[in-house]
Amino acid sequence: MSAVALVVAAGRGERLGYPGPKAFVMCGGRPMLEWSIDALKAVPEIGHIVVATPPGVEPPAGTSGVFGGQERSHSVRAALHHTLAGDPVLVHDAARPLVTPEIIRAVLAGLDDAADGAIAASREADTLKREAPGGGDGPNGPATVAETVRRDGLWAVQTPQVFRREILSRALDQPHDVVAGATDDASLVEGLGGTVRLVECPRENFKVTTPDDLRLADLILRSRSR
Ligand code: C5P
């Protein structure tokens, strides 16, 4: 059976300072979502693409649309329930328009027989600090360092993430608050005892969150198409 790709595109662009859904903001000359759809369509192992969109927004040509949910994981669950066909299941954030067919194929290949999932990730390059409680931008003033966290063995996680359908389905069918609190799908699969492989991918596959990210993604995408 071929793989199915679920693309979550139902989030709002609040941190981007954009009033509409982030996945549809223009980036590299076209709506951000379309870059990921093109990359997925270029991978023969993927038989079908389902896109979780905000209500009232049409999915891209050649994909099926489903309305997303309140939290990201609810959007993934809605997209998974939309189609019973396709195993393994690949989940991708529309907010990562710099994904390439090579990255997608590497993550699919990372799902070996003994694994339940495989995820794109890059080794942590920066020195990491944990802040002391009570700091930040609030009334207590600037954040203060409590400790330096050793970065050896730490990875920054991206999408795509690929899972066997059965375990992803069980992971997403856990109680509402467990699912709502997850920042990625792999953590839910790990919570069920699943084995998840890390597939080293370029840091360039970053998530567009802030206006600076959008500017950088726009520049890279325009330079790629030259
Ligand atoms: O908000 P954040 O950047 O973490 O969202 C990651 C991805 O999840 C984005 O592509 C966004 O469109 C999607 N999302 C969604 N449904 C939500 C929240 C986020 O499809 N309720």
Short mmCIF file of C-alpha atoms in Angstrom, two decimals, residues 52-191:
data_model
loop_
_atom_site.label_atom_id
_atom_site.label_comp_id
_atom_site.label_asym_id
_atom_site.label_seq_id
_atom_site.Cartn_x
_atom_site.Cartn_y
_atom_site.Cartn_z
CA ALA A 52 -6.38 20.26 6.94
CA THR A 53 -7.55 23.78 6.12
CA PRO A 54 -9.40 26.51 7.97
CA PRO A 55 -13.16 26.56 7.24
CA GLY A 56 -14.05 28.14 3.93
CA VAL A 57 -10.62 27.63 2.33
CA GLU A 58 -10.28 25.36 -0.72
CA PRO A 59 -7.51 22.71 -0.65
CA PRO A 60 -4.90 22.84 -3.46
CA ALA A 61 -5.67 21.03 -6.73
CA GLY A 62 -5.08 17.29 -6.59
CA THR A 63 -5.51 17.05 -2.79
CA SER A 64 -8.47 16.33 -0.48
CA GLY A 65 -9.49 18.91 2.08
CA VAL A 66 -10.80 18.55 5.60
CA PHE A 67 -11.48 21.26 8.18
CA GLY A 68 -8.79 21.47 10.85
CA GLY A 69 -9.38 21.47 14.61
CA GLN A 70 -8.73 23.77 17.56
CA GLU A 71 -5.16 22.55 18.18
CA ARG A 72 -2.60 21.21 15.71
CA SER A 73 -3.07 17.59 16.85
CA HIS A 74 -6.81 17.89 16.29
CA SER A 75 -6.11 18.95 12.71
CA VAL A 76 -3.85 15.90 12.25
CA ARG A 77 -6.57 13.66 13.67
CA ALA A 78 -9.25 15.15 11.39
CA ALA A 79 -7.02 14.58 8.36
CA LEU A 80 -6.21 11.01 9.42
CA HIS A 81 -9.89 10.15 9.91
CA HIS A 82 -10.67 11.61 6.49
CA THR A 83 -9.00 8.72 4.69
CA LEU A 84 -8.78 5.06 5.64
CA ALA A 85 -6.30 4.36 2.85
CA GLY A 86 -2.55 4.81 3.09
CA ASP A 87 0.09 3.30 5.33
CA PRO A 88 2.51 4.62 6.48
CA VAL A 89 1.13 8.07 7.27
CA LEU A 90 3.35 11.12 6.77
CA VAL A 91 2.47 14.31 8.68
CA HIS A 92 3.83 17.66 7.55
CA ASP A 93 3.36 21.29 8.68
CA ALA A 94 2.43 23.66 5.88
CA ALA A 95 4.54 26.18 7.84
CA ARG A 96 7.70 24.37 6.57
CA PRO A 97 7.71 25.38 2.89
CA LEU A 98 11.43 24.57 2.50
CA VAL A 99 10.87 20.82 2.64
CA THR A 100 12.21 18.97 -0.42
CA PRO A 101 11.38 15.64 -2.10
CA GLU A 102 14.81 14.41 -0.87
CA ILE A 103 13.91 15.15 2.77
CA ILE A 104 10.53 13.42 2.37
CA ARG A 105 12.10 10.32 0.82
CA ALA A 106 14.81 10.17 3.50
CA VAL A 107 12.23 10.23 6.30
CA LEU A 108 10.08 7.56 4.59
CA ALA A 109 13.21 5.41 4.22
CA GLY A 110 14.02 5.96 7.92
CA LEU A 111 10.96 3.92 8.94
CA ASP A 112 12.69 0.55 9.21
CA ASP A 113 10.93 -2.70 10.11
CA ALA A 114 11.65 -2.34 13.83
CA ALA A 115 10.40 1.27 14.06
CA ASP A 116 6.96 2.78 14.62
CA GLY A 117 7.94 6.20 13.36
CA ALA A 118 10.71 8.27 11.75
CA ILE A 119 11.04 12.04 12.02
CA ALA A 120 13.04 14.80 10.34
CA ALA A 121 15.37 16.54 12.78
CA SER A 122 18.69 18.37 12.98
CA ARG A 123 21.38 18.16 15.63
CA GLU A 124 21.22 21.09 18.04
CA ALA A 125 23.93 23.57 17.07
CA ASP A 126 23.43 26.33 19.64
CA THR A 127 24.43 26.32 23.31
CA LEU A 128 21.25 25.95 25.34
CA LYS A 129 20.36 27.67 28.62
CA ARG A 130 17.44 27.14 30.95
CA GLU A 131 15.98 30.29 32.53
CA ALA A 132 15.39 30.74 36.23
CA PRO A 133 11.72 30.67 37.29
CA GLY A 134 9.91 34.00 37.25
CA GLY A 135 12.01 35.74 34.59
CA GLY A 136 11.09 36.78 31.08
CA ASP A 137 9.32 39.85 29.87
CA GLY A 138 6.97 40.11 32.85
CA PRO A 139 7.06 42.39 35.91
CA ASN A 140 10.11 40.55 37.30
CA GLY A 141 12.38 41.91 34.58
CA PRO A 142 14.63 40.08 32.12
CA ALA A 143 15.17 36.34 32.16
CA THR A 144 18.20 35.08 34.11
CA VAL A 145 20.20 31.93 33.40
CA ALA A 146 19.56 29.08 35.82
CA GLU A 147 21.74 26.52 34.05
CA THR A 148 23.44 25.54 30.81
CA VAL A 149 21.94 22.45 29.22
CA ARG A 150 24.42 20.11 27.52
CA ARG A 151 23.51 19.97 23.87
CA ASP A 152 25.14 16.60 23.12
CA GLY A 153 22.48 14.20 22.00
CA LEU A 154 19.85 16.93 21.59
CA TRP A 155 17.96 17.29 18.32
CA ALA A 156 15.67 20.03 17.03
CA VAL A 157 12.62 18.33 15.59
CA GLN A 158 10.99 19.18 12.26
CA THR A 159 8.35 17.70 10.01
CA PRO A 160 7.78 15.51 8.00
CA GLN A 161 7.14 12.78 10.55
CA VAL A 162 6.17 9.30 9.32
CA PHE A 163 4.30 6.65 11.33
CA ARG A 164 2.64 3.31 10.93
CA ARG A 165 -1.07 4.07 10.68
CA GLU A 166 -2.16 1.84 13.55
CA ILE A 167 0.03 3.48 16.23
CA LEU A 168 -0.59 7.06 15.00
CA SER A 169 -4.31 6.41 15.08
CA ARG A 170 -4.09 5.08 18.65
CA ALA A 171 -1.86 8.00 19.67
CA LEU A 172 -4.33 10.60 18.36
CA ASP A 173 -7.33 8.84 19.89
CA GLN A 174 -6.02 9.41 23.43
CA PRO A 175 -8.01 11.74 25.76
CA HIS A 176 -8.58 15.30 24.53
CA ASP A 177 -6.15 17.03 26.93
CA VAL A 178 -3.30 14.59 26.18
CA VAL A 179 -3.68 15.16 22.44
CA ALA A 180 -4.21 18.93 22.77
CA GLY A 181 -0.98 19.35 24.77
CA ALA A 182 1.28 17.65 22.20
CA THR A 183 3.57 19.88 20.13
CA ASP A 184 4.36 17.07 17.69
CA ASP A 185 2.90 13.71 16.75
CA ALA A 186 6.01 11.73 17.62
CA SER A 187 5.69 12.65 21.30
CA LEU A 188 2.23 11.01 21.37
CA VAL A 189 3.62 7.87 19.72
CA GLU A 190 6.57 7.86 22.15
CA GLY A 191 4.05 8.11 24.99
#
